[in-house]
Amino acid sequence: MHSVHPLCGGSALEVLPGQTHPGGLVVFTTQHGGLAPESLERYTYKDCQHDLYVVEGRVCERRLNDDGTVTLHTPLPVEELEYRKGKRVRFYHRVTINCPRRIHTERIRVDETDEDRQIDPSTSRQKFNRTEHLRQVPPDTHAGRRLKGFRQDSESQHSRFDQAYPHKRVPAYGANAALLIYIGSAWLSNSVTRAMNAIALAA
């Protein structure tokens, strides 16, 4: 993991799912409920093949029982969240496929690809919403559960912030504008807390 940038109170910064932040920011968001397993890719090797799906924010391998009536999705271990910097920052899950014949290692892009953005003629929709189905930090992992504990304070704080405006929404257009407003709010909150602590200590 490259970095997770905290706001006040130790809360992990949350932005809307979308393209990875150009500065290389690792973003943690929980997975929306009700998303069906989505086919990712079939990896074919010399003597075996593996169907990979995305389920609950992470890459899984689809497995069938002997009669083919039950489908199981086995989460693949994420060995590392790889960070690559070029013209644009890229993040990959380095996953391990524990095959009986031999262990395979693959790198799965977490951020949106050019192919993902193409329109499927049969549905007139984007082929694959990768940032909706895959999370840089999958929620149901040790790191995800740890960050989710940090996230609770930020959720209530963001809700109160929204409620303070006439339309119950922060009037920000675009990720950069929203980030600037939230950082300003955190700065103000920290300044007030610091001033109140200083008064209490001086009393």
Short mmCIF file of C-alpha atoms in Angstrom, two decimals:
data_model
loop_
_atom_site.label_atom_id
_atom_site.label_comp_id
_atom_site.label_asym_id
_atom_site.label_seq_id
_atom_site.Cartn_x
_atom_site.Cartn_y
_atom_site.Cartn_z
CA MET A 1 0.00 0.00 0.00
CA HIS A 2 1.42 3.36 -1.01
CA SER A 3 -0.34 5.74 1.36
CA VAL A 4 -3.65 6.60 2.96
CA HIS A 5 -4.19 10.28 3.69
CA PRO A 6 -6.09 10.99 6.91
CA LEU A 7 -8.34 13.94 7.69
CA CYS A 8 -9.12 15.14 11.20
CA GLY A 9 -10.00 12.50 13.78
CA GLY A 10 -7.98 9.83 12.01
CA SER A 11 -10.65 9.30 9.35
CA ALA A 12 -9.57 7.99 5.98
CA LEU A 13 -10.25 10.41 3.15
CA GLU A 14 -13.24 9.32 1.08
CA VAL A 15 -13.92 10.48 -2.44
CA LEU A 16 -16.48 9.27 -4.94
CA PRO A 17 -15.48 6.14 -6.86
CA GLY A 18 -13.89 7.11 -10.15
CA GLN A 19 -10.48 7.48 -11.65
CA THR A 20 -7.55 7.19 -9.32
CA HIS A 21 -6.33 10.47 -7.88
CA PRO A 22 -3.45 11.78 -10.07
CA GLY A 23 -1.24 12.22 -7.01
CA GLY A 24 -1.29 8.54 -6.15
CA LEU A 25 -3.80 8.74 -3.31
CA VAL A 26 -5.16 5.47 -1.98
CA VAL A 27 -8.91 5.79 -1.51
CA PHE A 28 -11.05 3.65 0.78
CA THR A 29 -14.77 3.34 0.16
CA THR A 30 -17.12 0.60 1.24
CA GLN A 31 -18.89 -1.62 -1.27
CA HIS A 32 -22.52 -0.92 -2.13
CA GLY A 33 -24.83 -3.82 -1.31
CA GLY A 34 -26.77 -5.71 -3.94
CA LEU A 35 -24.10 -5.80 -6.66
CA ALA A 36 -24.17 -9.10 -8.54
CA PRO A 37 -20.87 -10.89 -9.27
CA GLU A 38 -19.34 -9.47 -12.43
CA SER A 39 -17.21 -11.45 -14.86
CA LEU A 40 -13.70 -9.99 -15.08
CA GLU A 41 -11.58 -12.22 -17.29
CA ARG A 42 -10.72 -15.83 -18.07
CA TYR A 43 -7.04 -16.61 -17.64
CA THR A 44 -5.87 -19.52 -19.76
CA TYR A 45 -2.56 -21.26 -19.13
CA LYS A 46 -0.88 -24.25 -20.73
CA ASP A 47 -2.81 -26.90 -18.80
CA CYS A 48 -5.55 -25.02 -16.93
CA GLN A 49 -7.88 -22.05 -17.00
CA HIS A 50 -9.43 -19.85 -14.32
CA ASP A 51 -12.55 -17.67 -14.48
CA LEU A 52 -12.08 -14.54 -12.38
CA TYR A 53 -15.00 -12.46 -11.16
CA VAL A 54 -15.29 -9.36 -9.00
CA VAL A 55 -17.39 -9.80 -5.86
CA GLU A 56 -17.70 -7.41 -2.90
CA GLY A 57 -14.90 -5.16 -4.09
CA ARG A 58 -12.26 -7.81 -4.79
CA VAL A 59 -11.15 -10.41 -7.31
CA CYS A 60 -12.52 -13.93 -6.81
CA GLU A 61 -12.27 -17.19 -8.69
CA ARG A 62 -15.51 -18.83 -9.75
CA ARG A 63 -15.80 -22.48 -8.74
CA LEU A 64 -18.56 -24.99 -9.46
CA ASN A 65 -19.44 -28.07 -7.47
CA ASP A 66 -19.35 -31.55 -9.04
CA ASP A 67 -22.79 -31.34 -10.66
CA GLY A 68 -22.40 -27.69 -11.66
CA THR A 69 -25.45 -26.52 -9.73
CA VAL A 70 -23.72 -24.30 -7.15
CA THR A 71 -21.38 -21.45 -7.93
CA LEU A 72 -18.85 -20.37 -5.34
CA HIS A 73 -16.66 -17.30 -5.55
CA THR A 74 -13.39 -17.78 -3.69
CA PRO A 75 -11.57 -14.52 -2.85
CA LEU A 76 -8.02 -14.46 -4.18
CA PRO A 77 -5.28 -13.31 -1.79
CA VAL A 78 -4.13 -9.76 -2.55
CA GLU A 79 -0.38 -9.97 -2.05
CA GLU A 80 0.18 -6.27 -2.69
CA LEU A 81 -1.49 -3.10 -3.92
CA GLU A 82 1.09 -2.12 -6.52
CA TYR A 83 1.67 1.52 -7.38
CA ARG A 84 3.04 2.52 -10.76
CA LYS A 85 3.71 6.09 -11.74
CA GLY A 86 3.88 7.25 -15.32
CA LYS A 87 1.88 9.85 -17.21
CA ARG A 88 -0.94 8.75 -14.91
CA VAL A 89 -0.81 6.83 -11.67
CA ARG A 90 -1.92 3.20 -11.88
CA PHE A 91 -2.83 0.77 -9.12
CA TYR A 92 -2.88 -3.01 -9.42
CA HIS A 93 -3.92 -5.87 -7.18
CA ARG A 94 -1.20 -8.52 -7.32
CA VAL A 95 -3.26 -11.64 -6.74
CA THR A 96 -2.33 -15.30 -6.35
CA ILE A 97 -4.34 -18.11 -7.97
CA ASN A 98 -3.72 -21.26 -5.95
CA CYS A 99 -3.99 -23.80 -8.75
CA PRO A 100 -3.34 -27.53 -8.02
CA ARG A 101 -0.95 -27.63 -10.98
CA ARG A 102 1.05 -24.53 -10.10
CA ILE A 103 0.60 -21.15 -8.45
CA HIS A 104 -0.22 -18.31 -10.83
CA THR A 105 0.35 -14.62 -10.14
CA GLU A 106 -1.58 -11.93 -11.98
CA ARG A 107 -1.82 -8.15 -11.77
CA ILE A 108 -5.35 -6.77 -11.96
CA ARG A 109 -5.86 -3.09 -12.77
CA VAL A 110 -7.94 -1.35 -10.10
CA ASP A 111 -8.42 1.97 -11.89
CA GLU A 112 -10.57 2.40 -14.99
CA THR A 113 -9.10 1.32 -18.34
CA ASP A 114 -9.75 2.59 -21.86
CA GLU A 115 -11.47 -0.71 -22.68
CA ASP A 116 -13.80 -0.30 -19.69
CA ARG A 117 -15.01 3.04 -21.06
CA GLN A 118 -16.11 1.58 -24.41
CA ILE A 119 -19.84 1.28 -24.98
CA ASP A 120 -21.33 -2.19 -25.30
CA PRO A 121 -23.57 -2.14 -28.42
CA SER A 122 -25.97 -4.71 -26.93
CA THR A 123 -26.72 -2.62 -23.82
CA SER A 124 -25.67 0.92 -24.88
CA ARG A 125 -23.85 1.13 -21.55
CA GLN A 126 -20.22 1.25 -20.50
CA LYS A 127 -18.68 -2.22 -20.79
CA PHE A 128 -17.40 -2.50 -17.25
CA ASN A 129 -17.65 -0.12 -14.30
CA ARG A 130 -14.37 -1.21 -12.74
CA THR A 131 -14.26 1.44 -10.03
CA GLU A 132 -17.73 0.42 -8.85
CA HIS A 133 -16.88 -3.27 -8.57
CA LEU A 134 -13.21 -3.16 -7.51
CA ARG A 135 -11.81 -1.33 -4.49
CA GLN A 136 -8.16 -0.38 -3.99
CA VAL A 137 -8.56 -1.66 -0.44
CA PRO A 138 -11.24 -4.41 -0.44
CA PRO A 139 -13.66 -3.87 2.47
CA ASP A 140 -13.71 -7.44 3.79
CA THR A 141 -9.97 -7.67 4.47
CA HIS A 142 -7.84 -6.86 7.50
CA ALA A 143 -6.86 -3.46 6.05
CA GLY A 144 -10.44 -2.76 4.95
CA ARG A 145 -11.94 -3.55 8.35
CA ARG A 146 -9.32 -1.39 10.05
CA LEU A 147 -10.00 1.59 7.78
CA LYS A 148 -13.76 1.15 8.10
CA GLY A 149 -13.38 1.79 11.82
CA PHE A 150 -11.71 5.11 11.05
CA ARG A 151 -14.42 6.02 8.55
CA GLN A 152 -17.34 6.28 10.97
CA ASP A 153 -16.41 9.71 12.37
CA SER A 154 -16.02 11.13 8.88
CA GLU A 155 -19.45 9.81 7.83
CA SER A 156 -21.33 11.64 10.58
CA GLN A 157 -19.21 14.75 10.05
CA HIS A 158 -19.93 14.77 6.31
CA SER A 159 -23.66 14.33 7.00
CA ARG A 160 -23.76 17.30 9.38
CA PHE A 161 -21.82 19.33 6.84
CA ASP A 162 -24.38 18.53 4.10
CA GLN A 163 -27.30 19.37 6.40
CA ALA A 164 -25.88 22.85 7.03
CA TYR A 165 -26.66 23.93 3.44
CA PRO A 166 -30.13 24.93 2.13
CA HIS A 167 -30.44 21.99 -0.28
CA LYS A 168 -28.85 19.54 2.17
CA ARG A 169 -25.89 19.10 -0.15
CA VAL A 170 -22.44 20.69 -0.23
CA PRO A 171 -22.41 23.06 -3.25
CA ALA A 172 -19.28 21.66 -4.86
CA TYR A 173 -18.88 20.69 -8.51
CA GLY A 174 -16.11 18.19 -9.21
CA ALA A 175 -13.79 16.16 -7.00
CA ASN A 176 -11.21 18.94 -6.57
CA ALA A 177 -13.80 21.48 -5.40
CA ALA A 178 -15.33 18.99 -2.95
CA LEU A 179 -11.90 18.04 -1.62
CA LEU A 180 -10.99 21.71 -1.07
CA ILE A 181 -14.23 22.34 0.89
CA TYR A 182 -13.79 19.25 3.08
CA ILE A 183 -10.14 20.05 3.82
CA GLY A 184 -11.22 23.59 4.77
CA SER A 185 -13.89 22.13 7.06
CA ALA A 186 -11.37 19.81 8.70
CA TRP A 187 -8.94 22.71 9.14
CA LEU A 188 -11.67 24.81 10.78
CA SER A 189 -12.72 21.92 13.07
CA ASN A 190 -9.13 21.30 14.15
CA SER A 191 -8.56 25.03 14.77
CA VAL A 192 -11.65 25.34 16.97
CA THR A 193 -10.68 22.21 18.92
CA ARG A 194 -7.15 23.50 19.43
CA ALA A 195 -8.40 26.89 20.64
CA MET A 196 -10.86 25.29 23.07
CA ASN A 197 -8.15 23.00 24.44
CA ALA A 198 -5.83 25.98 24.91
CA ILE A 199 -8.54 27.85 26.88
CA ALA A 200 -9.19 24.78 29.05
CA LEU A 201 -5.51 24.33 29.83
CA ALA A 202 -5.07 28.00 30.70
CA ALA A 203 -8.00 27.99 33.15
#
